[in-house]
Amino acid sequence: MSRRDAGASSRPPRPQQRAPRLRDDQYIAPATPAGRFYDPFEDDGPAPEFAAETDHDPVRDHGQDAQPEFVDARDDTRERAPTIETRSRAPRQPRPAEVFTVFAPCPQGLEEALTAEMQALGYEDAKAGRAGCSFTADWAGVQRANLYSRLATRILVQVAHAEISHEDDILDLARDTPWERWFGAEQTLRVDTSAIKSPVQSLQYCNLRAKDGICDRLRELEGERPSIDTVRPDARVHLFLTGHTATLYLDTSGESLFKRGWRLDKGEAPLRENLAAGMLALAGWDPAAPLLDPFCGSGTILIEAAWIALGVPPGISRPFGFERLRDHDAYRWRDLKDDARSRILPQLDAPLVGYDLDPQAIEFAQNNAERAWLTADSIRFEVGDARDITAPADHGWIVTNPPYGERMLTEQDADLWRDWASCLKRNFAGWQLHVITSDLTLPNQMRLKPKRRVPLHNGALDCRLFGFELVAAGYRDA
């Protein structure tokens, strides 16, 4: 026996430490990894204790021929072996996921396209509304909508709705809403208010009432009010008023969804990413077909098209507001994004080409494409004049945001539209042309008859998306 073993055997055994008993109000849940839900019903306590085996051996004590003695169950005077009571547990039925009413706002004019997108993503009850669409989803579905929607501006979860007769009713509605489910006093808050045909006198006062109701509830429950942060808050709440009703929404997106995370270099009058994706949807662009933008600017339309063709989710590289809320399951969210990444295609099937007269705009476009993880050969950006370009294929789509409004003040050539139309008629027969502009006289200036005109809002500008079919025969030279 080694010295170590001898020393160990000579030590008296340590008395077993018992955990102190806690009162019910002192119970502390076991520690769990961050982001994981602890289910107390999965902990059945310590394993049952079995009685120690005795040294009695009938063969050793009574000889080789001895047989073990059987104990009569009716004889209570004999020592009986301990019995272990086993209980069978029926499998627990999964709890049904909570379903929320969701509203996804979008630029005006994209409501039907957004509804079709949501239905394609699996939200079968999606219904178009004013400047957005509504649908129902569980919390995982809310996260998927944030990750995959190209056209929505935000994903808002309805948490309260009531009729109101006075601004102070908003205070009561906000105070009665269980905000502690999603955020608490330790997090920062921002509240925004909008209204349609509401009789309230001051939206600012209504906004203050909603904020006070939220803060009063959290102070009563947690002893402290959350701080207000209007720039980068942890939690955002939207109050929407219409007629005599008030609806409170929890903003799960954080920053607007059109901020994909790749566009840092912006040209003059940049097009928002979700509007660019909406233009492609309304144009009916086939992701397997060539696409050209002769006024590409910082490349927004073409980069959006590349992500559509490759199947890159628009939210794959940006953070979301729901990640900062309470009980966020980071592991499940990571799995959802990993599944989305596994479906991204390795390369494009058709050429994407962009031209612009401004070399700096082309540099911006190339930088943005690189930040969007697109290789240099994914999109061909070149300095070029829209009036002199040639078609990269015998058919395809032209989707573009040419200069209009104040941007036209910098144009030197008053014959731009006539010369561009001549180029299109010569070189792009068989192509589809879709142009967004606030200049409603554009078709006349180009001497083209639009087959479609869709009202769209580009920021504050009331625009039209004109659709043309370019056919060589039947056109007069411009």
mmCIF file of N, CA, C and O in Angstrom, residues 185-264:
data_model
loop_
_atom_site.group_PDB
_atom_site.id
_atom_site.type_symbol
_atom_site.label_atom_id
_atom_site.label_comp_id
_atom_site.label_asym_id
_atom_site.label_seq_id
_atom_site.Cartn_x
_atom_site.Cartn_y
_atom_site.Cartn_z
ATOM 1 N N ALA A 185 -36.927 47.074 -15.895
ATOM 2 C CA ALA A 185 -36.386 48.367 -15.510
ATOM 3 C C ALA A 185 -34.918 48.505 -15.862
ATOM 4 O O ALA A 185 -34.405 49.624 -15.980
ATOM 5 N N GLU A 186 -34.224 47.372 -16.019
ATOM 6 C CA GLU A 186 -32.795 47.440 -16.328
ATOM 7 C C GLU A 186 -32.523 47.768 -17.795
ATOM 8 O O GLU A 186 -31.374 47.989 -18.180
ATOM 9 N N GLN A 187 -33.566 47.801 -18.631
ATOM 10 C CA GLN A 187 -33.389 48.043 -20.054
ATOM 11 C C GLN A 187 -33.884 49.434 -20.438
ATOM 12 O O GLN A 187 -34.699 50.032 -19.736
ATOM 13 N N THR A 188 -33.379 49.954 -21.549
ATOM 14 C CA THR A 188 -33.796 51.273 -22.027
ATOM 15 C C THR A 188 -34.997 51.142 -22.952
ATOM 16 O O THR A 188 -35.227 50.095 -23.555
ATOM 17 N N LEU A 189 -35.748 52.240 -23.066
ATOM 18 C CA LEU A 189 -37.054 52.196 -23.728
ATOM 19 C C LEU A 189 -37.218 53.395 -24.651
ATOM 20 O O LEU A 189 -36.724 54.478 -24.376
ATOM 21 N N ARG A 190 -37.934 53.155 -25.747
ATOM 22 C CA ARG A 190 -38.384 54.234 -26.628
ATOM 23 C C ARG A 190 -39.831 53.955 -27.017
ATOM 24 O O ARG A 190 -40.196 52.817 -27.314
ATOM 25 N N VAL A 191 -40.648 55.002 -27.022
ATOM 26 C CA VAL A 191 -42.055 54.886 -27.401
ATOM 27 C C VAL A 191 -42.323 55.839 -28.557
ATOM 28 O O VAL A 191 -41.920 57.002 -28.522
ATOM 29 N N ASP A 192 -42.976 55.340 -29.612
ATOM 30 C CA ASP A 192 -43.369 56.151 -30.765
ATOM 31 C C ASP A 192 -44.877 56.071 -30.944
ATOM 32 O O ASP A 192 -45.492 55.035 -30.651
ATOM 33 N N THR A 193 -45.458 57.144 -31.456
ATOM 34 C CA THR A 193 -46.912 57.208 -31.641
ATOM 35 C C THR A 193 -47.236 57.695 -33.046
ATOM 36 O O THR A 193 -46.605 58.628 -33.551
ATOM 37 N N SER A 194 -48.202 57.036 -33.678
ATOM 38 C CA SER A 194 -48.727 57.478 -34.970
ATOM 39 C C SER A 194 -50.235 57.324 -34.944
ATOM 40 O O SER A 194 -50.793 56.605 -34.102
ATOM 41 N N ALA A 195 -50.915 58.004 -35.866
ATOM 42 C CA ALA A 195 -52.380 58.001 -35.837
ATOM 43 C C ALA A 195 -52.939 58.206 -37.232
ATOM 44 O O ALA A 195 -52.297 58.811 -38.104
ATOM 45 N N ILE A 196 -54.134 57.662 -37.427
ATOM 46 C CA ILE A 196 -54.903 57.880 -38.654
ATOM 47 C C ILE A 196 -56.327 58.231 -38.244
ATOM 48 O O ILE A 196 -56.993 57.445 -37.551
ATOM 49 N N LYS A 197 -56.767 59.425 -38.616
ATOM 50 C CA LYS A 197 -58.138 59.880 -38.335
ATOM 51 C C LYS A 197 -58.481 59.755 -36.854
ATOM 52 O O LYS A 197 -59.575 59.311 -36.487
ATOM 53 N N SER A 198 -57.560 60.129 -36.009
ATOM 54 C CA SER A 198 -57.806 60.072 -34.574
ATOM 55 C C SER A 198 -58.180 61.455 -34.076
ATOM 56 O O SER A 198 -57.585 62.455 -34.488
ATOM 57 N N PRO A 199 -59.160 61.565 -33.162
ATOM 58 C CA PRO A 199 -59.594 62.881 -32.674
ATOM 59 C C PRO A 199 -58.694 63.469 -31.594
ATOM 60 O O PRO A 199 -58.979 64.563 -31.099
ATOM 61 N N VAL A 200 -57.637 62.781 -31.211
ATOM 62 C CA VAL A 200 -56.787 63.287 -30.136
ATOM 63 C C VAL A 200 -56.162 64.616 -30.558
ATOM 64 O O VAL A 200 -55.882 64.858 -31.730
ATOM 65 N N GLN A 201 -55.922 65.479 -29.574
ATOM 66 C CA GLN A 201 -55.407 66.813 -29.856
ATOM 67 C C GLN A 201 -53.887 66.832 -30.005
ATOM 68 O O GLN A 201 -53.346 67.622 -30.762
ATOM 69 N N SER A 202 -53.198 65.971 -29.268
ATOM 70 C CA SER A 202 -51.739 66.010 -29.262
ATOM 71 C C SER A 202 -51.178 64.593 -29.256
ATOM 72 O O SER A 202 -51.366 63.854 -28.290
ATOM 73 N N LEU A 203 -50.470 64.225 -30.335
ATOM 74 C CA LEU A 203 -49.817 62.930 -30.371
ATOM 75 C C LEU A 203 -48.682 62.870 -29.353
ATOM 76 O O LEU A 203 -48.395 61.816 -28.797
ATOM 77 N N GLN A 204 -48.045 64.006 -29.114
ATOM 78 C CA GLN A 204 -46.959 64.037 -28.141
ATOM 79 C C GLN A 204 -47.482 63.703 -26.737
ATOM 80 O O GLN A 204 -46.828 62.976 -25.985
ATOM 81 N N TYR A 205 -48.652 64.221 -26.389
ATOM 82 C CA TYR A 205 -49.231 63.923 -25.080
ATOM 83 C C TYR A 205 -49.618 62.450 -24.989
ATOM 84 O O TYR A 205 -49.404 61.796 -23.950
ATOM 85 N N CYS A 206 -50.173 61.903 -26.075
ATOM 86 C CA CYS A 206 -50.520 60.480 -26.087
ATOM 87 C C CYS A 206 -49.272 59.621 -25.930
ATOM 88 O O CYS A 206 -49.284 58.602 -25.224
ATOM 89 N N ASN A 207 -48.201 60.038 -26.578
ATOM 90 C CA ASN A 207 -46.946 59.312 -26.455
ATOM 91 C C ASN A 207 -46.454 59.323 -25.003
ATOM 92 O O ASN A 207 -45.987 58.309 -24.470
ATOM 93 N N LEU A 208 -46.611 60.482 -24.349
ATOM 94 C CA LEU A 208 -46.203 60.610 -22.951
ATOM 95 C C LEU A 208 -47.058 59.731 -22.046
ATOM 96 O O LEU A 208 -46.552 59.102 -21.114
ATOM 97 N N ARG A 209 -48.367 59.655 -22.318
ATOM 98 C CA ARG A 209 -49.252 58.814 -21.511
ATOM 99 C C ARG A 209 -48.860 57.339 -21.626
ATOM 100 O O ARG A 209 -48.871 56.599 -20.631
ATOM 101 N N ALA A 210 -48.545 56.890 -22.846
ATOM 102 C CA ALA A 210 -48.142 55.494 -23.037
ATOM 103 C C ALA A 210 -46.834 55.207 -22.305
ATOM 104 O O ALA A 210 -46.706 54.182 -21.618
ATOM 105 N N LYS A 211 -45.876 56.122 -22.424
ATOM 106 C CA LYS A 211 -44.587 55.931 -21.758
ATOM 107 C C LYS A 211 -44.766 55.886 -20.239
ATOM 108 O O LYS A 211 -44.184 55.024 -19.562
ATOM 109 N N ASP A 212 -45.589 56.788 -19.703
ATOM 110 C CA ASP A 212 -45.800 56.811 -18.257
ATOM 111 C C ASP A 212 -46.479 55.530 -17.768
ATOM 112 O O ASP A 212 -46.148 55.011 -16.693
ATOM 113 N N GLY A 213 -47.426 55.012 -18.554
ATOM 114 C CA GLY A 213 -48.097 53.778 -18.151
ATOM 115 C C GLY A 213 -47.131 52.601 -18.090
ATOM 116 O O GLY A 213 -47.180 51.784 -17.168
ATOM 117 N N ILE A 214 -46.255 52.513 -19.084
ATOM 118 C CA ILE A 214 -45.254 51.434 -19.101
ATOM 119 C C ILE A 214 -44.314 51.566 -17.895
ATOM 120 O O ILE A 214 -44.070 50.603 -17.160
ATOM 121 N N CYS A 215 -43.810 52.765 -17.690
ATOM 122 C CA CYS A 215 -42.841 52.982 -16.609
ATOM 123 C C CYS A 215 -43.471 52.803 -15.236
ATOM 124 O O CYS A 215 -42.837 52.268 -14.316
ATOM 125 N N ASP A 216 -44.727 53.242 -15.072
ATOM 126 C CA ASP A 216 -45.402 53.073 -13.780
ATOM 127 C C ASP A 216 -45.559 51.598 -13.435
ATOM 128 O O ASP A 216 -45.362 51.186 -12.287
ATOM 129 N N ARG A 217 -45.919 50.796 -14.417
ATOM 130 C CA ARG A 217 -46.098 49.360 -14.153
ATOM 131 C C ARG A 217 -44.775 48.715 -13.730
ATOM 132 O O ARG A 217 -44.723 47.947 -12.765
ATOM 133 N N LEU A 218 -43.716 49.010 -14.460
ATOM 134 C CA LEU A 218 -42.427 48.398 -14.132
ATOM 135 C C LEU A 218 -41.903 48.894 -12.788
ATOM 136 O O LEU A 218 -41.258 48.142 -12.046
ATOM 137 N N ARG A 219 -42.161 50.146 -12.453
ATOM 138 C CA ARG A 219 -41.730 50.646 -11.153
ATOM 139 C C ARG A 219 -42.478 49.942 -10.021
ATOM 140 O O ARG A 219 -41.895 49.587 -8.993
ATOM 141 N N GLU A 220 -43.784 49.706 -10.220
ATOM 142 C CA GLU A 220 -44.560 49.014 -9.197
ATOM 143 C C GLU A 220 -44.101 47.570 -9.019
ATOM 144 O O GLU A 220 -44.073 47.043 -7.908
ATOM 145 N N LEU A 221 -43.712 46.920 -10.119
ATOM 146 C CA LEU A 221 -43.328 45.512 -10.050
ATOM 147 C C LEU A 221 -41.860 45.316 -9.699
ATOM 148 O O LEU A 221 -41.505 44.355 -9.005
ATOM 149 N N GLU A 222 -40.993 46.213 -10.177
ATOM 150 C CA GLU A 222 -39.561 45.981 -10.056
ATOM 151 C C GLU A 222 -38.837 47.082 -9.292
ATOM 152 O O GLU A 222 -37.616 47.029 -9.147
ATOM 153 N N GLY A 223 -39.589 48.085 -8.844
ATOM 154 C CA GLY A 223 -38.991 49.100 -7.989
ATOM 155 C C GLY A 223 -38.228 50.193 -8.701
ATOM 156 O O GLY A 223 -37.626 51.047 -8.041
ATOM 157 N N GLU A 224 -38.255 50.196 -10.022
ATOM 158 C CA GLU A 224 -37.491 51.201 -10.749
ATOM 159 C C GLU A 224 -38.104 51.394 -12.131
ATOM 160 O O GLU A 224 -38.658 50.456 -12.715
ATOM 161 N N ARG A 225 -37.973 52.613 -12.654
ATOM 162 C CA ARG A 225 -38.455 52.909 -14.003
ATOM 163 C C ARG A 225 -37.330 52.689 -15.005
ATOM 164 O O ARG A 225 -36.168 52.973 -14.709
ATOM 165 N N PRO A 226 -37.645 52.204 -16.208
ATOM 166 C CA PRO A 226 -36.599 52.092 -17.226
ATOM 167 C C PRO A 226 -36.176 53.470 -17.732
ATOM 168 O O PRO A 226 -36.962 54.415 -17.725
ATOM 169 N N SER A 227 -34.932 53.567 -18.157
ATOM 170 C CA SER A 227 -34.434 54.812 -18.729
ATOM 171 C C SER A 227 -34.908 54.940 -20.174
ATOM 172 O O SER A 227 -35.153 53.948 -20.861
ATOM 173 N N ILE A 228 -35.043 56.171 -20.633
ATOM 174 C CA ILE A 228 -35.477 56.445 -22.002
ATOM 175 C C ILE A 228 -34.249 56.673 -22.883
ATOM 176 O O ILE A 228 -33.346 57.422 -22.521
ATOM 177 N N ASP A 229 -34.220 56.002 -24.013
ATOM 178 C CA ASP A 229 -33.150 56.161 -24.999
ATOM 179 C C ASP A 229 -33.801 56.221 -26.375
ATOM 180 O O ASP A 229 -34.373 55.240 -26.842
ATOM 181 N N THR A 230 -33.728 57.383 -27.019
ATOM 182 C CA THR A 230 -34.385 57.546 -28.322
ATOM 183 C C THR A 230 -33.489 57.165 -29.484
ATOM 184 O O THR A 230 -33.935 57.182 -30.635
ATOM 185 N N VAL A 231 -32.223 56.819 -29.226
ATOM 186 C CA VAL A 231 -31.287 56.513 -30.308
ATOM 187 C C VAL A 231 -31.124 55.004 -30.483
ATOM 188 O O VAL A 231 -31.422 54.466 -31.550
ATOM 189 N N ARG A 232 -30.640 54.306 -29.458
ATOM 190 C CA ARG A 232 -30.445 52.865 -29.550
ATOM 191 C C ARG A 232 -31.062 52.180 -28.318
ATOM 192 O O ARG A 232 -30.343 51.659 -27.462
ATOM 193 N N PRO A 233 -32.376 52.172 -28.219
ATOM 194 C CA PRO A 233 -33.020 51.580 -27.036
ATOM 195 C C PRO A 233 -32.984 50.051 -27.082
ATOM 196 O O PRO A 233 -32.874 49.449 -28.156
ATOM 197 N N ASP A 234 -33.108 49.446 -25.922
ATOM 198 C CA ASP A 234 -33.226 47.988 -25.846
ATOM 199 C C ASP A 234 -34.619 47.530 -26.276
ATOM 200 O O ASP A 234 -34.758 46.452 -26.857
ATOM 201 N N ALA A 235 -35.624 48.312 -25.965
ATOM 202 C CA ALA A 235 -37.008 47.944 -26.276
ATOM 203 C C ALA A 235 -37.711 49.126 -26.931
ATOM 204 O O ALA A 235 -37.526 50.275 -26.523
ATOM 205 N N ARG A 236 -38.509 48.831 -27.951
ATOM 206 C CA ARG A 236 -39.285 49.857 -28.652
ATOM 207 C C ARG A 236 -40.751 49.477 -28.608
ATOM 208 O O ARG A 236 -41.111 48.325 -28.870
ATOM 209 N N VAL A 237 -41.585 50.461 -28.311
ATOM 210 C CA VAL A 237 -43.034 50.269 -28.276
ATOM 211 C C VAL A 237 -43.668 51.282 -29.217
ATOM 212 O O VAL A 237 -43.258 52.453 -29.248
ATOM 213 N N HIS A 238 -44.639 50.831 -29.997
ATOM 214 C CA HIS A 238 -45.359 51.711 -30.923
ATOM 215 C C HIS A 238 -46.824 51.798 -30.493
ATOM 216 O O HIS A 238 -47.489 50.768 -30.316
ATOM 217 N N LEU A 239 -47.307 53.019 -30.352
ATOM 218 C CA LEU A 239 -48.725 53.279 -30.086
ATOM 219 C C LEU A 239 -49.362 53.745 -31.381
ATOM 220 O O LEU A 239 -48.882 54.696 -32.009
ATOM 221 N N PHE A 240 -50.435 53.068 -31.778
ATOM 222 C CA PHE A 240 -51.127 53.419 -33.019
ATOM 223 C C PHE A 240 -52.574 53.758 -32.677
ATOM 224 O O PHE A 240 -53.284 52.970 -32.049
ATOM 225 N N LEU A 241 -53.002 54.951 -33.091
ATOM 226 C CA LEU A 241 -54.346 55.443 -32.802
ATOM 227 C C LEU A 241 -55.130 55.574 -34.097
ATOM 228 O O LEU A 241 -54.620 56.068 -35.109
ATOM 229 N N THR A 242 -56.381 55.134 -34.043
ATOM 230 C CA THR A 242 -57.262 55.296 -35.199
ATOM 231 C C THR A 242 -58.698 55.394 -34.696
ATOM 232 O O THR A 242 -59.146 54.563 -33.913
ATOM 233 N N GLY A 243 -59.428 56.432 -35.121
ATOM 234 C CA GLY A 243 -60.798 56.596 -34.647
ATOM 235 C C GLY A 243 -60.814 56.711 -33.133
ATOM 236 O O GLY A 243 -60.230 57.630 -32.559
ATOM 237 N N HIS A 244 -61.453 55.748 -32.472
ATOM 238 C CA HIS A 244 -61.543 55.733 -31.012
ATOM 239 C C HIS A 244 -60.883 54.486 -30.429
ATOM 240 O O HIS A 244 -61.313 53.979 -29.394
ATOM 241 N N THR A 245 -59.847 53.994 -31.085
ATOM 242 C CA THR A 245 -59.135 52.822 -30.572
ATOM 243 C C THR A 245 -57.653 53.136 -30.429
ATOM 244 O O THR A 245 -57.110 54.029 -31.099
ATOM 245 N N ALA A 246 -57.011 52.382 -29.547
ATOM 246 C CA ALA A 246 -55.565 52.477 -29.347
ATOM 247 C C ALA A 246 -54.992 51.069 -29.375
ATOM 248 O O ALA A 246 -55.551 50.149 -28.766
ATOM 249 N N THR A 247 -53.902 50.895 -30.087
ATOM 250 C CA THR A 247 -53.220 49.607 -30.174
ATOM 251 C C THR A 247 -51.761 49.796 -29.801
ATOM 252 O O THR A 247 -51.116 50.736 -30.285
ATOM 253 N N LEU A 248 -51.261 48.920 -28.936
ATOM 254 C CA LEU A 248 -49.865 48.954 -28.529
ATOM 255 C C LEU A 248 -49.137 47.780 -29.168
ATOM 256 O O LEU A 248 -49.608 46.634 -29.107
ATOM 257 N N TYR A 249 -48.008 48.084 -29.796
ATOM 258 C CA TYR A 249 -47.198 47.069 -30.458
ATOM 259 C C TYR A 249 -45.810 47.024 -29.829
ATOM 260 O O TYR A 249 -45.230 48.064 -29.493
ATOM 261 N N LEU A 250 -45.276 45.810 -29.718
ATOM 262 C CA LEU A 250 -43.879 45.625 -29.352
ATOM 263 C C LEU A 250 -43.090 45.482 -30.643
ATOM 264 O O LEU A 250 -43.363 44.603 -31.465
ATOM 265 N N ASP A 251 -42.107 46.365 -30.839
ATOM 266 C CA ASP A 251 -41.283 46.337 -32.043
ATOM 267 C C ASP A 251 -40.199 45.278 -31.852
ATOM 268 O O ASP A 251 -39.327 45.416 -31.004
ATOM 269 N N THR A 252 -40.243 44.223 -32.654
ATOM 270 C CA THR A 252 -39.257 43.149 -32.537
ATOM 271 C C THR A 252 -38.066 43.333 -33.456
ATOM 272 O O THR A 252 -37.117 42.547 -33.399
ATOM 273 N N SER A 253 -38.088 44.360 -34.307
ATOM 274 C CA SER A 253 -37.038 44.524 -35.315
ATOM 275 C C SER A 253 -35.866 45.357 -34.826
ATOM 276 O O SER A 253 -34.719 45.110 -35.194
ATOM 277 N N GLY A 254 -36.138 46.383 -34.017
ATOM 278 C CA GLY A 254 -35.074 47.325 -33.667
ATOM 279 C C GLY A 254 -34.953 48.364 -34.761
ATOM 280 O O GLY A 254 -35.907 49.078 -35.053
ATOM 281 N N GLU A 255 -33.792 48.445 -35.378
ATOM 282 C CA GLU A 255 -33.656 49.361 -36.512
ATOM 283 C C GLU A 255 -34.492 48.851 -37.683
ATOM 284 O O GLU A 255 -34.782 47.649 -37.795
ATOM 285 N N SER A 256 -34.877 49.755 -38.574
ATOM 286 C CA SER A 256 -35.736 49.390 -39.706
ATOM 287 C C SER A 256 -35.133 48.233 -40.497
ATOM 288 O O SER A 256 -33.914 48.139 -40.666
ATOM 289 N N LEU A 257 -35.996 47.357 -40.989
ATOM 290 C CA LEU A 257 -35.532 46.162 -41.684
ATOM 291 C C LEU A 257 -34.832 46.463 -43.000
ATOM 292 O O LEU A 257 -34.090 45.609 -43.504
ATOM 293 N N PHE A 258 -35.059 47.654 -43.569
ATOM 294 C CA PHE A 258 -34.353 47.935 -44.825
ATOM 295 C C PHE A 258 -32.859 48.152 -44.592
ATOM 296 O O PHE A 258 -32.079 48.160 -45.547
ATOM 297 N N LYS A 259 -32.447 48.286 -43.343
ATOM 298 C CA LYS A 259 -31.018 48.404 -43.036
ATOM 299 C C LYS A 259 -30.438 47.002 -42.925
ATOM 300 O O LYS A 259 -30.441 46.376 -41.878
ATOM 301 N N ARG A 260 -29.920 46.515 -44.037
ATOM 302 C CA ARG A 260 -29.418 45.141 -44.104
ATOM 303 C C ARG A 260 -28.047 44.991 -43.451
ATOM 304 O O ARG A 260 -27.649 43.885 -43.103
ATOM 305 N N GLY A 261 -27.301 46.089 -43.355
ATOM 306 C CA GLY A 261 -25.984 46.022 -42.751
ATOM 307 C C GLY A 261 -24.833 46.145 -43.718
ATOM 308 O O GLY A 261 -23.677 46.214 -43.299
ATOM 309 N N TRP A 262 -25.113 46.205 -45.034
ATOM 310 C CA TRP A 262 -24.010 46.269 -46.000
ATOM 311 C C TRP A 262 -23.865 47.639 -46.661
ATOM 312 O O TRP A 262 -22.825 47.930 -47.240
ATOM 313 N N ARG A 263 -24.898 48.476 -46.614
ATOM 314 C CA ARG A 263 -24.810 49.739 -47.363
ATOM 315 C C ARG A 263 -24.304 50.849 -46.447
ATOM 316 O O ARG A 263 -25.067 51.471 -45.719
ATOM 317 N N LEU A 264 -23.011 51.107 -46.523
ATOM 318 C CA LEU A 264 -22.408 52.214 -45.802
ATOM 319 C C LEU A 264 -22.107 53.377 -46.738
ATOM 320 O O LEU A 264 -22.162 54.533 -46.335
#
